[in-house]
Amino acid sequence: MDQEQLKETVLSVAPETEFEETGGFLNVTIPSARLHDLALHLRESEDTLFDYLFCLTGMDWPEYMIVVYHLKSTTHGHSIVIKAKIENREKPEIDTVSDIWRTAEFHEREVFDLFGIVFRNHPDLRRIFLEDDWMGYPLRKDYVDEVNIIEL
Amino acid sequence: MAETHINTISGKPLESQEYLINMGPQHPSTHGVLRLLLTLDGEIIHKVEPHLGYIHRSIEKMCEKDSYTQIVHLTDRMDYLSSHMNNEAVSLAVEQGLELEMPERVKVIRTIISELTRLSSHQLWWGVFGMDLGAITTFLYGFRDREMIIDIFEETCGARLTMNYNVPGGLMFDIHPNFQKRTKAFVAHFKQKLPEYDQLLTGNVIFELRTKGVGILSKEDAISYGVTGPSGRASGFSNDVRKHNPYSAYSQVEFKEALSEEGDSYARYKVRIQEMWESLSIIEQLIDNIPEGDYKAKTKAVIKLPKGEYYQKVETARGEFGVYIISEGGKSPYRLKFRSPGFSNLSALDHMAKGAKIGDLVVIMSTLDLVIPDIDR
Amino acid sequence: MYDFKSLTDSIHTSLSAGLSPIMVTIIEFVIIAFAFMILFTLLGLILVYAERKICAFFQLRLGPMRVGKWGMAQTAADAVKLIFKEPLVTKNADKFLFNLAPFIIILSTFLALGAMPFAKGLHALDFDIGVLYLTAVSSIGVIGILIAGWSSDNKYSLIGAMRSGAQVVSYELSVGLSLLTVVVLAGSLQFSEIIASQEAGWWIFRGHIPALIAFVIFMIAGTAETTRGPFDLPEAESELTAGFHTEYSGLKFAFFFLAEFVNMFIIAGIGATVFLGGWMPFHIGNWEGFNRVMDFIPPLFWFFGKVTFLIFLMMWFKWTFPRLRIDQLLRLEWKYLLPINLVNILVMAFIVLKGWQF
Amino acid sequence: MKAIIKYISSIFKALKSLFRGMAVTGHYISHPKEIITQQYPENRETLKMFDMFRGEVVLTHNERNEHRCTGCSACEVACPNGSIEIISKRIEMPDGKKKKVIDKFVYHLSMCTFCNLCILSCPTDAIKMSQDFEHAVFDRSQLTKVLNKTGSKLMEGVR
């Protein structure tokens, strides 16, 4: 599928989508509530068949948070980047996609650990790198830790 | 799990408990500080729960403060066995942002050193794999051959492991005059020694018993878990970045993507051995054809990436390594994400080890070729 | 020619001259006990050094080189270190059993060592059921391993102990049966008679193929019984860290360590005695001249030469092969070694019945 | 019958594969010339590192105890982990002008990752990597070094 067709497919599921082409991929920004439906559609639909989630990134912007999903189809060879925008920066929540791609289970735990984004329906949402009693979420931009972060 | 067995004499149910074992963080076969919480029933594994973070250094956070030239040396310390490829990924991502075209010489040298790194990583893996199986001698044989590659690195790049030879915009220095001679000597040497690897392990009946049918990962699962690299290719998941998205000089060389269908530990082993042959062939094709030219493109002293997003993936010895840079136009990235192959490969461990025995777990872990700093970052 | 009987007899007579028979027996006991203790220590030191050197040469290394010329004093230095090391006991360990286990293991090796025929007349315990005795006492060691694993309150140790229980008990069968094959040939369970029966040639050459098969099975099962690689599952260090002796340190660990090496010597010793003629020189049929020359080499050299060869073979196995998995290990015993062994004994019995052996 | 033949042939195949492995190790034990390990530290005299090897940062001095460091702090900026600290001072030149020179070139070996970025950034080639690799000391404070020798001064003509 070329990018135009992909756009149409995405629009048919999530009409309020914004598109952007950067970094060699088609970037799709959607509200977080739409994510699971879109992901499931892209995974299951015969024309798209995005079966390989190769990168899952959390991002902290001043007003909102974003979870980025890099998808690729091993049969069709096309790629897409979904950016799910979470408006509530203080208590971010989003649906898990670990039921669609198994690898997301670990990656979502990592994002939860470092950004504090809660993935609803995740089978085992715990901190993965840090200790269970760690305060705060280190990769957030407003995280301060005077002991461990040395400013050069 | 806790099943109820009936005492055959008294007829009363026996109570049994789950047997929980901490494998690691100090354990000879976790190769670093990986901690696995095993749930056992006798020798049989019911659940493997990795507990990570013992060597988490928050490299992604550090990158948000560093300049692009400084970021490169941090990637050495993630997957230290494919440090050159990691460096290359960051350099390529930055060059993509700067829209720099590399001189041919840089591309070829980067490819040769990448393949040498892959070879050295696979040699170490082979040695360690034998050791995990109990054949400790292989460890030294693998290291003997690896030492020659490390010497090449030391002479050209200045360090043995954490080379930091790539810089955004080219290479740190030109290759050493001895580079070609040494590399050719190594290729000739290793072509003789690689059959010995087969003789010692591949055909061995005990080795086949230990690996065949152990830790089977189907193609669907490999894709779903994002298991890449030789581990994924052994399941039939064609994912070689060098083939699908060629970078550096990979489009100029002929090589086969080592694939297998079985998806068991033996297939993963064979794929890696096959990859060593392919790497040797790639090096042979390039080593005499290093074009003349600059070893570096012109860059500004302070590199500032234009606002935007850049994703670059390379094939390391462990799989697909991705660098995702989000730049706001400054001299350091707004956010930088490393997609490390080990992390995704580890996520499949529980699935693969279910129902296997303790001895099998060691084999599965070893054939996944985990490098812990790569997982923890 | 080299008969130690005259030496032992002269000691006995000189002691009997002035002492009561009970005192003589006690003094003789003490002498033998000292001799065996010295032998045990020497064996331990030499074998550990040999293992480290041989393993190093297999692995393109030099091995210990620092302490003494060519690192000769390395094991002695290690022993000194182990003696002065603090004996640690885990908090919840069963202290009594924990301390008892190394002694049980060392006891079984001592008992087995006693029945070793080193040379003509140099033989502490020459029972008429020597083979039976040896297989019996050498399996006491597994009780020590089980106790050690159970009492150290360590989950790895427990798994290691359970593995070794299953392993040693199974392989005991093959060891016994492969020895029986030769017993059928020799017609005696007494070691001295088994050796004497090989005067015309060693059983491995005279017993046709069944003897050779029995020898191969004995070597495999014997290696398994000493829990050495490739059958070192109870202490598989890449799986169970150190298996049943994970929690032991200092002198108690040294006991386990020594016992492993002396057990290897015992297995090689039995193999040499039963299949390769023990101290009996290499004789070929009726070549008088050749046999005469061979007789000039002292029997002690023959015995230790054969044992060294077999030990080297066992080390070669260990440093070449990967380790088996526990179920494969048991499958090897019950599906391969045991049936082959049973058929082998039948064939051998048939051969003996027909008088076909050389 | 077929099963029995298969059983027996599997045994022979297994034994053959084992012997093949033993042949490899047997080859190496009988060829002691193949031994690859070195006797360090006995071979200290002959052990020479490659010229490119990055051991530690040194400030080169010539025989008149002069170095080329102008104290521009380019290396300090380039260093990713703060291993280099340059403490400069102002001295009065004979002609009455004040000039900035280095007082102390402090190098924290314990923090250095040997990435070579400082060497590349130096505009006057004042620092280089030495091939010394024996860094072990008994006290951590010894790893903080002052690289400029006492009494050294800037080489003529370097600016």
Tab-separated table of C-alpha atoms in Angstrom, chain A residues 9-150:
chain	number	residue	atom	x	y	z
A	9	THR	CA	-7.391	3.493	5.746
A	10	VAL	CA	-6.402	5.375	8.858
A	11	LEU	CA	-8.992	8.076	8.220
A	12	SER	CA	-11.732	5.475	7.888
A	13	VAL	CA	-11.041	4.318	11.440
A	14	ALA	CA	-9.956	7.545	13.110
A	15	PRO	CA	-11.356	10.611	11.313
A	16	GLU	CA	-9.648	13.194	13.530
A	17	THR	CA	-6.156	12.152	12.430
A	18	GLU	CA	-3.339	14.529	11.552
A	19	PHE	CA	-0.717	13.462	9.057
A	20	GLU	CA	2.894	14.439	8.778
A	21	GLU	CA	5.781	13.051	6.788
A	22	THR	CA	9.119	13.162	8.518
A	23	GLY	CA	11.951	10.772	9.115
A	24	GLY	CA	11.017	8.698	6.086
A	25	PHE	CA	7.762	7.440	7.567
A	26	LEU	CA	4.127	8.407	7.379
A	27	ASN	CA	3.374	9.861	10.796
A	28	VAL	CA	-0.148	9.612	12.085
A	29	THR	CA	-1.166	11.593	15.154
A	30	ILE	CA	-4.348	10.436	16.838
A	31	PRO	CA	-5.966	11.019	20.229
A	32	SER	CA	-5.119	8.297	22.708
A	33	ALA	CA	-8.706	7.069	22.948
A	34	ARG	CA	-8.618	5.992	19.298
A	35	LEU	CA	-5.374	4.073	19.559
A	36	HIS	CA	-6.531	0.565	20.315
A	37	ASP	CA	-9.172	0.519	17.578
A	38	LEU	CA	-6.769	1.821	15.000
A	39	ALA	CA	-3.992	-0.523	16.047
A	40	LEU	CA	-6.275	-3.518	15.933
A	41	HIS	CA	-7.575	-2.500	12.526
A	42	LEU	CA	-4.095	-2.005	11.126
A	43	ARG	CA	-2.984	-5.339	12.514
A	44	GLU	CA	-5.961	-7.374	11.389
A	45	SER	CA	-6.941	-5.821	8.069
A	46	GLU	CA	-5.735	-7.834	5.099
A	47	ASP	CA	-4.521	-4.771	3.184
A	48	THR	CA	-2.400	-3.363	5.952
A	49	LEU	CA	-1.363	-6.314	8.128
A	50	PHE	CA	1.052	-4.412	10.335
A	51	ASP	CA	2.326	-7.393	12.296
A	52	TYR	CA	5.673	-6.094	13.461
A	53	LEU	CA	5.916	-3.388	16.104
A	54	PHE	CA	9.574	-2.513	16.065
A	55	CYS	CA	9.729	0.495	18.308
A	56	LEU	CA	7.591	1.912	21.072
A	57	THR	CA	8.613	5.278	22.433
A	58	GLY	CA	7.269	7.495	25.126
A	59	MET	CA	7.676	11.246	24.792
A	60	ASP	CA	7.115	14.091	27.163
A	61	TRP	CA	6.099	17.452	25.729
A	62	PRO	CA	5.299	20.502	27.836
A	63	GLU	CA	1.507	20.170	27.554
A	64	TYR	CA	0.897	16.575	26.626
A	65	MET	CA	2.469	13.180	26.280
A	66	ILE	CA	2.887	11.033	23.238
A	67	VAL	CA	3.400	7.335	22.763
A	68	VAL	CA	4.939	6.538	19.399
A	69	TYR	CA	4.424	3.184	17.695
A	70	HIS	CA	6.655	2.259	14.771
A	71	LEU	CA	4.900	-0.397	12.743
A	72	LYS	CA	5.951	-2.463	9.802
A	73	SER	CA	4.232	-5.136	7.786
A	74	THR	CA	6.430	-8.137	7.085
A	75	THR	CA	4.201	-9.254	4.230
A	76	HIS	CA	3.567	-5.931	2.454
A	77	GLY	CA	6.754	-4.197	3.524
A	78	HIS	CA	5.188	-0.824	4.303
A	79	SER	CA	5.672	1.126	7.507
A	80	ILE	CA	3.698	3.625	9.519
A	81	VAL	CA	4.270	5.613	12.675
A	82	ILE	CA	1.330	6.112	15.002
A	83	LYS	CA	1.563	8.845	17.588
A	84	ALA	CA	-1.030	8.611	20.279
A	85	LYS	CA	-1.467	11.935	22.005
A	86	ILE	CA	-2.389	11.911	25.687
A	87	GLU	CA	-3.747	15.308	26.736
A	88	ASN	CA	-3.687	14.688	30.471
A	89	ARG	CA	-0.026	15.111	31.282
A	90	GLU	CA	-0.437	14.737	35.043
A	91	LYS	CA	-2.226	11.399	34.984
A	92	PRO	CA	-1.576	9.948	31.534
A	93	GLU	CA	-3.499	6.829	30.602
A	94	ILE	CA	-3.752	4.877	27.386
A	95	ASP	CA	-4.916	1.462	26.252
A	96	THR	CA	-2.368	-1.267	25.983
A	97	VAL	CA	-1.502	-2.843	22.665
A	98	SER	CA	0.220	-5.822	24.249
A	99	ASP	CA	-2.744	-7.973	23.265
A	100	ILE	CA	-2.014	-7.108	19.620
A	101	TRP	CA	1.777	-7.225	19.622
A	102	ARG	CA	3.372	-9.300	22.383
A	103	THR	CA	6.563	-7.284	22.370
A	104	ALA	CA	4.591	-4.270	23.578
A	105	GLU	CA	4.331	-5.841	27.015
A	106	PHE	CA	7.966	-5.098	27.845
A	107	HIS	CA	8.130	-1.842	25.954
A	108	GLU	CA	5.030	-0.518	27.687
A	109	ARG	CA	6.453	-1.461	31.044
A	110	GLU	CA	9.526	0.551	30.140
A	111	VAL	CA	7.430	3.576	29.161
A	112	PHE	CA	5.430	3.243	32.369
A	113	ASP	CA	8.604	3.028	34.365
A	114	LEU	CA	10.276	6.071	32.870
A	115	PHE	CA	7.299	8.281	31.962
A	116	GLY	CA	4.523	7.159	34.269
A	117	ILE	CA	2.083	6.515	31.460
A	118	VAL	CA	-0.459	3.955	32.666
A	119	PHE	CA	-1.427	1.325	30.132
A	120	ARG	CA	-4.944	0.119	30.748
A	121	ASN	CA	-5.519	-3.646	30.598
A	122	HIS	CA	-1.796	-4.351	30.607
A	123	PRO	CA	-1.276	-7.862	32.034
A	124	ASP	CA	1.644	-7.008	34.293
A	125	LEU	CA	2.227	-3.301	34.667
A	126	ARG	CA	5.155	-2.894	37.037
A	127	ARG	CA	8.366	-0.939	36.981
A	128	ILE	CA	10.877	-2.776	34.857
A	129	PHE	CA	14.220	-1.028	35.396
A	130	LEU	CA	13.868	0.989	38.553
A	131	GLU	CA	13.087	-0.202	42.024
A	132	ASP	CA	9.434	-0.499	42.945
A	133	ASP	CA	9.679	2.325	45.479
A	134	TRP	CA	11.356	4.810	43.137
A	135	MET	CA	9.777	8.246	43.295
A	136	GLY	CA	8.986	10.035	40.069
A	137	TYR	CA	9.486	9.210	36.439
A	138	PRO	CA	13.039	9.985	35.301
A	139	LEU	CA	12.567	10.597	31.603
A	140	ARG	CA	9.976	13.311	32.165
A	141	LYS	CA	11.399	16.704	31.432
A	142	ASP	CA	10.453	18.119	34.833
A	143	TYR	CA	12.111	15.327	36.776
A	144	VAL	CA	14.667	16.560	39.248
A	145	ASP	CA	17.078	14.381	41.120
A	146	GLU	CA	19.849	16.329	42.727
A	147	VAL	CA	21.673	13.268	43.974
A	148	ASN	CA	21.924	11.120	40.875
A	149	ILE	CA	21.925	13.625	38.037
A	150	ILE	CA	25.171	15.532	37.844
